[in-house]
mmCIF file of C-alpha atoms in Angstrom:
data_model
loop_
_atom_site.group_PDB
_atom_site.id
_atom_site.type_symbol
_atom_site.label_atom_id
_atom_site.label_comp_id
_atom_site.label_asym_id
_atom_site.label_seq_id
_atom_site.Cartn_x
_atom_site.Cartn_y
_atom_site.Cartn_z
ATOM 1 C CA UNK A 1 7.769 -4.677 12.144
ATOM 2 C CA UNK A 2 10.383 -3.176 9.864
ATOM 3 C CA UNK A 3 10.931 -0.137 12.064
ATOM 4 C CA UNK A 4 9.972 2.508 9.530
ATOM 5 C CA UNK A 5 9.916 6.132 10.570
ATOM 6 C CA UNK A 6 8.583 8.891 8.359
ATOM 7 C CA UNK A 7 9.232 12.564 8.952
ATOM 8 C CA UNK A 8 7.636 14.973 9.196
ATOM 9 C CA UNK A 9 4.237 13.566 10.157
ATOM 10 C CA UNK A 10 2.423 16.668 8.957
ATOM 11 C CA UNK A 11 3.531 19.575 6.788
ATOM 12 C CA UNK A 12 1.883 22.599 5.252
ATOM 13 C CA UNK A 13 3.848 24.310 2.519
ATOM 14 C CA UNK A 14 3.311 26.965 -0.105
ATOM 15 C CA UNK A 15 2.979 26.396 -3.822
ATOM 16 C CA UNK A 16 6.331 26.542 -5.581
ATOM 17 C CA UNK A 17 8.502 25.628 -2.627
ATOM 18 C CA UNK A 18 10.660 22.491 -2.520
ATOM 19 C CA UNK A 19 9.748 19.878 0.077
ATOM 20 C CA UNK A 20 11.640 16.790 1.222
ATOM 21 C CA UNK A 21 10.054 13.877 3.037
ATOM 22 C CA UNK A 22 12.209 11.357 4.823
ATOM 23 C CA UNK A 23 11.815 7.632 5.333
ATOM 24 C CA UNK A 24 14.145 5.835 7.714
ATOM 25 C CA UNK A 25 14.240 2.071 8.274
ATOM 26 C CA UNK A 26 16.207 0.025 10.762
ATOM 27 C CA UNK A 27 15.881 -3.452 9.224
ATOM 28 C CA UNK A 28 18.415 -3.209 6.413
ATOM 29 C CA UNK A 29 15.801 -4.021 3.777
ATOM 30 C CA UNK A 30 16.966 -3.584 0.238
ATOM 31 C CA UNK A 31 13.678 -2.482 -1.337
ATOM 32 C CA UNK A 32 11.976 0.776 -0.391
ATOM 33 C CA UNK A 33 8.969 2.488 -1.926
ATOM 34 C CA UNK A 34 7.135 5.806 -1.857
ATOM 35 C CA UNK A 35 3.366 5.804 -2.385
ATOM 36 C CA UNK A 36 0.770 8.553 -2.292
ATOM 37 C CA UNK A 37 -2.806 7.971 -1.223
ATOM 38 C CA UNK A 38 -5.695 10.046 -2.489
ATOM 39 C CA UNK A 39 -9.466 9.526 -2.283
ATOM 40 C CA UNK A 40 -10.729 7.513 -5.224
ATOM 41 C CA UNK A 41 -7.243 6.477 -6.304
ATOM 42 C CA UNK A 42 -5.999 4.241 -3.558
ATOM 43 C CA UNK A 43 -2.253 3.961 -3.128
ATOM 44 C CA UNK A 44 -0.134 4.828 -6.149
ATOM 45 C CA UNK A 45 3.578 4.217 -6.535
ATOM 46 C CA UNK A 46 5.724 7.314 -6.973
ATOM 47 C CA UNK A 47 9.281 5.967 -6.928
ATOM 48 C CA UNK A 48 11.044 2.935 -5.585
ATOM 49 C CA UNK A 49 14.562 1.833 -4.770
ATOM 50 C CA UNK A 50 16.220 -1.550 -5.043
ATOM 51 C CA UNK A 51 19.482 -0.541 -3.394
ATOM 52 C CA UNK A 52 21.773 2.339 -2.556
ATOM 53 C CA UNK A 53 21.758 4.782 -5.462
ATOM 54 C CA UNK A 54 19.424 2.450 -7.417
ATOM 55 C CA UNK A 55 16.033 4.027 -7.953
ATOM 56 C CA UNK A 56 13.308 3.943 -10.562
ATOM 57 C CA UNK A 57 10.043 5.649 -11.391
ATOM 58 C CA UNK A 58 6.583 4.474 -10.497
ATOM 59 C CA UNK A 59 3.286 5.351 -12.132
ATOM 60 C CA UNK A 60 2.988 8.920 -10.766
ATOM 61 C CA UNK A 61 6.582 10.160 -10.687
ATOM 62 C CA UNK A 62 6.187 13.541 -12.420
ATOM 63 C CA UNK A 63 7.205 16.391 -10.114
ATOM 64 C CA UNK A 64 8.999 14.076 -7.682
ATOM 65 C CA UNK A 65 12.572 12.942 -7.263
ATOM 66 C CA UNK A 66 14.167 10.524 -4.818
ATOM 67 C CA UNK A 67 17.543 9.730 -3.410
ATOM 68 C CA UNK A 68 18.992 6.802 -1.519
ATOM 69 C CA UNK A 69 22.537 7.420 -0.332
ATOM 70 C CA UNK A 70 22.303 4.935 2.533
ATOM 71 C CA UNK A 71 20.381 1.680 2.891
ATOM 72 C CA UNK A 72 18.339 3.043 5.763
ATOM 73 C CA UNK A 73 17.211 6.359 4.251
ATOM 74 C CA UNK A 74 14.972 7.045 1.280
ATOM 75 C CA UNK A 75 14.162 10.688 0.576
ATOM 76 C CA UNK A 76 11.291 11.986 -1.537
ATOM 77 C CA UNK A 77 11.586 15.542 -2.874
ATOM 78 C CA UNK A 78 8.858 17.631 -4.406
ATOM 79 C CA UNK A 79 10.916 19.962 -6.535
ATOM 80 C CA UNK A 80 8.294 22.716 -6.717
ATOM 81 C CA UNK A 81 5.182 21.807 -4.752
ATOM 82 C CA UNK A 82 1.776 22.158 -6.387
ATOM 83 C CA UNK A 83 -1.710 21.872 -4.915
ATOM 84 C CA UNK A 84 -2.185 18.574 -6.774
ATOM 85 C CA UNK A 85 0.536 17.113 -4.586
ATOM 86 C CA UNK A 86 -1.559 17.574 -1.474
ATOM 87 C CA UNK A 87 -1.823 14.005 -0.307
ATOM 88 C CA UNK A 88 -0.838 11.441 2.289
ATOM 89 C CA UNK A 89 2.545 9.923 1.514
ATOM 90 C CA UNK A 90 3.513 6.456 2.681
ATOM 91 C CA UNK A 91 6.905 4.844 2.668
ATOM 92 C CA UNK A 92 7.178 1.061 2.591
ATOM 93 C CA UNK A 93 9.904 -1.548 2.720
ATOM 94 C CA UNK A 94 9.940 -5.145 1.646
ATOM 95 C CA UNK A 95 11.475 -8.029 3.534
ATOM 96 C CA UNK A 96 12.903 -10.335 0.840
ATOM 97 C CA UNK A 97 12.809 -13.304 3.189
ATOM 98 C CA UNK A 98 9.025 -13.467 3.221
ATOM 99 C CA UNK A 99 7.890 -10.870 0.666
ATOM 100 C CA UNK A 100 6.183 -8.964 3.457
ATOM 101 C CA UNK A 101 5.687 -5.274 2.986
ATOM 102 C CA UNK A 102 5.541 -2.861 5.904
ATOM 103 C CA UNK A 103 4.337 0.700 5.751
ATOM 104 C CA UNK A 104 5.356 3.765 7.700
ATOM 105 C CA UNK A 105 2.765 5.884 9.480
ATOM 106 C CA UNK A 106 2.505 8.364 6.651
ATOM 107 C CA UNK A 107 3.131 12.061 6.080
ATOM 108 C CA UNK A 108 0.154 14.321 5.489
ATOM 109 C CA UNK A 109 1.278 17.090 3.138
ATOM 110 C CA UNK A 110 -0.861 20.109 2.351
ATOM 111 C CA UNK A 111 0.207 22.519 -0.388
ATOM 112 C CA UNK A 112 -1.537 25.893 -0.174
ATOM 113 C CA UNK B 1 -0.643 -1.444 -17.370
ATOM 114 C CA UNK B 2 -1.319 -3.483 -14.241
ATOM 115 C CA UNK B 3 -4.816 -3.111 -12.858
ATOM 116 C CA UNK B 4 -6.538 -4.104 -9.610
ATOM 117 C CA UNK B 5 -10.280 -3.609 -9.128
ATOM 118 C CA UNK B 6 -12.075 -3.992 -5.834
ATOM 119 C CA UNK B 7 -15.772 -4.286 -5.181
ATOM 120 C CA UNK B 8 -17.918 -3.096 -3.629
ATOM 121 C CA UNK B 9 -16.492 0.379 -3.065
ATOM 122 C CA UNK B 10 -18.273 0.615 0.260
ATOM 123 C CA UNK B 11 -20.419 -1.556 2.435
ATOM 124 C CA UNK B 12 -22.465 -1.047 5.597
ATOM 125 C CA UNK B 13 -23.412 -4.127 7.619
ATOM 126 C CA UNK B 14 -24.731 -4.939 11.058
ATOM 127 C CA UNK B 15 -22.574 -6.475 13.706
ATOM 128 C CA UNK B 16 -22.642 -10.246 13.355
ATOM 129 C CA UNK B 17 -23.098 -10.262 9.587
ATOM 130 C CA UNK B 18 -20.730 -12.036 7.207
ATOM 131 C CA UNK B 19 -19.175 -10.020 4.404
ATOM 132 C CA UNK B 20 -17.297 -10.902 1.245
ATOM 133 C CA UNK B 21 -14.949 -8.430 -0.397
ATOM 134 C CA UNK B 22 -13.806 -8.926 -3.969
ATOM 135 C CA UNK B 23 -10.587 -8.209 -5.803
ATOM 136 C CA UNK B 24 -9.897 -8.858 -9.475
ATOM 137 C CA UNK B 25 -6.630 -8.172 -11.226
ATOM 138 C CA UNK B 26 -4.843 -7.953 -14.551
ATOM 139 C CA UNK B 27 -1.060 -7.934 -14.235
ATOM 140 C CA UNK B 28 1.782 -8.887 -16.505
ATOM 141 C CA UNK B 29 3.865 -10.894 -14.064
ATOM 142 C CA UNK B 30 1.908 -12.095 -11.044
ATOM 143 C CA UNK B 31 3.894 -13.013 -7.953
ATOM 144 C CA UNK B 32 1.419 -12.674 -5.108
ATOM 145 C CA UNK B 33 -1.757 -10.958 -3.961
ATOM 146 C CA UNK B 34 -1.905 -9.175 -0.632
ATOM 147 C CA UNK B 35 -4.725 -7.930 1.560
ATOM 148 C CA UNK B 36 -4.317 -5.013 3.944
ATOM 149 C CA UNK B 37 -6.557 -3.364 6.524
ATOM 150 C CA UNK B 38 -6.329 0.394 6.856
ATOM 151 C CA UNK B 39 -7.908 2.256 9.719
ATOM 152 C CA UNK B 40 -6.695 5.759 10.386
ATOM 153 C CA UNK B 41 -3.033 5.324 9.587
ATOM 154 C CA UNK B 42 -0.814 2.927 7.684
ATOM 155 C CA UNK B 43 -2.125 -0.217 6.019
ATOM 156 C CA UNK B 44 -1.548 -3.300 8.128
ATOM 157 C CA UNK B 45 -0.885 -6.675 6.572
ATOM 158 C CA UNK B 46 -3.579 -9.356 6.615
ATOM 159 C CA UNK B 47 -2.736 -12.050 4.076
ATOM 160 C CA UNK B 48 -0.421 -12.896 1.224
ATOM 161 C CA UNK B 49 -1.671 -15.393 -1.352
ATOM 162 C CA UNK B 50 0.438 -17.049 -3.983
ATOM 163 C CA UNK B 51 -1.318 -20.312 -4.821
ATOM 164 C CA UNK B 52 -4.796 -20.944 -6.128
ATOM 165 C CA UNK B 53 -7.370 -22.653 -3.982
ATOM 166 C CA UNK B 54 -5.494 -22.574 -0.698
ATOM 167 C CA UNK B 55 -7.430 -20.689 1.940
ATOM 168 C CA UNK B 56 -5.553 -18.480 4.342
ATOM 169 C CA UNK B 57 -7.293 -17.981 7.661
ATOM 170 C CA UNK B 58 -6.781 -15.755 10.660
ATOM 171 C CA UNK B 59 -9.529 -15.775 13.237
ATOM 172 C CA UNK B 60 -12.724 -14.540 11.619
ATOM 173 C CA UNK B 61 -10.932 -13.487 8.437
ATOM 174 C CA UNK B 62 -10.140 -15.757 5.539
ATOM 175 C CA UNK B 63 -9.047 -15.307 1.954
ATOM 176 C CA UNK B 64 -8.610 -17.374 -1.152
ATOM 177 C CA UNK B 65 -7.077 -16.825 -4.573
ATOM 178 C CA UNK B 66 -8.178 -18.035 -8.000
ATOM 179 C CA UNK B 67 -5.286 -17.576 -10.437
ATOM 180 C CA UNK B 68 -7.242 -18.942 -13.358
ATOM 181 C CA UNK B 69 -10.073 -16.424 -13.010
ATOM 182 C CA UNK B 70 -7.726 -13.714 -11.659
ATOM 183 C CA UNK B 71 -9.536 -12.808 -8.482
ATOM 184 C CA UNK B 72 -9.451 -13.113 -4.742
ATOM 185 C CA UNK B 73 -12.044 -12.800 -2.000
ATOM 186 C CA UNK B 74 -11.702 -11.730 1.604
ATOM 187 C CA UNK B 75 -14.350 -13.067 3.967
ATOM 188 C CA UNK B 76 -15.101 -11.697 7.407
ATOM 189 C CA UNK B 77 -17.520 -13.692 9.548
ATOM 190 C CA UNK B 78 -19.356 -12.480 12.647
ATOM 191 C CA UNK B 79 -18.323 -8.897 11.964
ATOM 192 C CA UNK B 80 -17.556 -6.541 14.834
ATOM 193 C CA UNK B 81 -17.398 -2.750 14.967
ATOM 194 C CA UNK B 82 -13.619 -3.063 15.155
ATOM 195 C CA UNK B 83 -13.653 -4.479 11.644
ATOM 196 C CA UNK B 84 -14.704 -1.083 10.305
ATOM 197 C CA UNK B 85 -11.883 0.006 8.008
ATOM 198 C CA UNK B 86 -10.795 0.271 4.414
ATOM 199 C CA UNK B 87 -9.653 -3.072 3.031
ATOM 200 C CA UNK B 88 -7.006 -2.864 0.353
ATOM 201 C CA UNK B 89 -6.049 -5.472 -2.193
ATOM 202 C CA UNK B 90 -2.662 -5.279 -3.895
ATOM 203 C CA UNK B 91 -0.797 -7.355 -6.428
ATOM 204 C CA UNK B 92 2.949 -7.864 -6.398
ATOM 205 C CA UNK B 93 4.266 -8.101 -9.928
ATOM 206 C CA UNK B 94 7.243 -7.406 -12.099
ATOM 207 C CA UNK B 95 10.648 -6.072 -11.314
ATOM 208 C CA UNK B 96 11.391 -4.995 -7.745
ATOM 209 C CA UNK B 97 8.072 -6.402 -6.534
ATOM 210 C CA UNK B 98 6.156 -3.207 -6.920
ATOM 211 C CA UNK B 99 2.655 -3.299 -5.469
ATOM 212 C CA UNK B 100 -0.332 -2.204 -7.509
ATOM 213 C CA UNK B 101 -3.288 -1.369 -5.274
ATOM 214 C CA UNK B 102 -6.999 -1.318 -5.797
ATOM 215 C CA UNK B 103 -8.944 1.680 -4.546
ATOM 216 C CA UNK B 104 -10.166 -0.252 -1.530
ATOM 217 C CA UNK B 105 -13.476 -1.288 -0.004
ATOM 218 C CA UNK B 106 -14.704 0.840 2.881
ATOM 219 C CA UNK B 107 -16.486 -1.387 5.409
ATOM 220 C CA UNK B 108 -18.629 0.056 8.151
ATOM 221 C CA UNK B 109 -20.001 -2.256 10.809
ATOM 222 C CA UNK B 110 -22.888 -0.823 12.831
ATOM 223 C CA UNK B 111 -24.429 -1.984 16.091
#
């Protein structure tokens, strides 16, 4: 396993507040991804990173920003949380040696 | 826009049955197709397919890819209650190997 840790595991926040989710990996993988999972939509890519300070948008990036200041950490920030951002968020990394992807355990975020 | 479609959306079978799950795709730059099993938490990796016609097998699970017709199937033989899960198909394409997922097939295996 890629040793991916997501924090927090659960969070309830109020509409309009900023929220940051953290993904930490111990395998020195270059590629990291943030997905959200919602019923009826499957997993959708929010943002991804292909190296330190190198990030790009996925298909559902509005309202989210990311930062990657170190190889091991990839942060996802909801700038002003809305109820539509209530979801389960998964971080993933990719091992370039075998193209395998590994997912973290997820963060369940509820915006009230 | 890349697209992955899975069918059926859900399936209920009896223990011992054989099931076939389907995944079709339309992507601009195909690299590989992956199958994941998701129970209560994170998706766990089952197979990665890159070449047509070569079956990947792991125990009672097997999968094959048809790059001409743009689909893959996941077979589970002699199903057990522990196979109950959502099965996700994803395609790796384009820059940075982003995964595009289907919405999944929810499989329930009953006694």
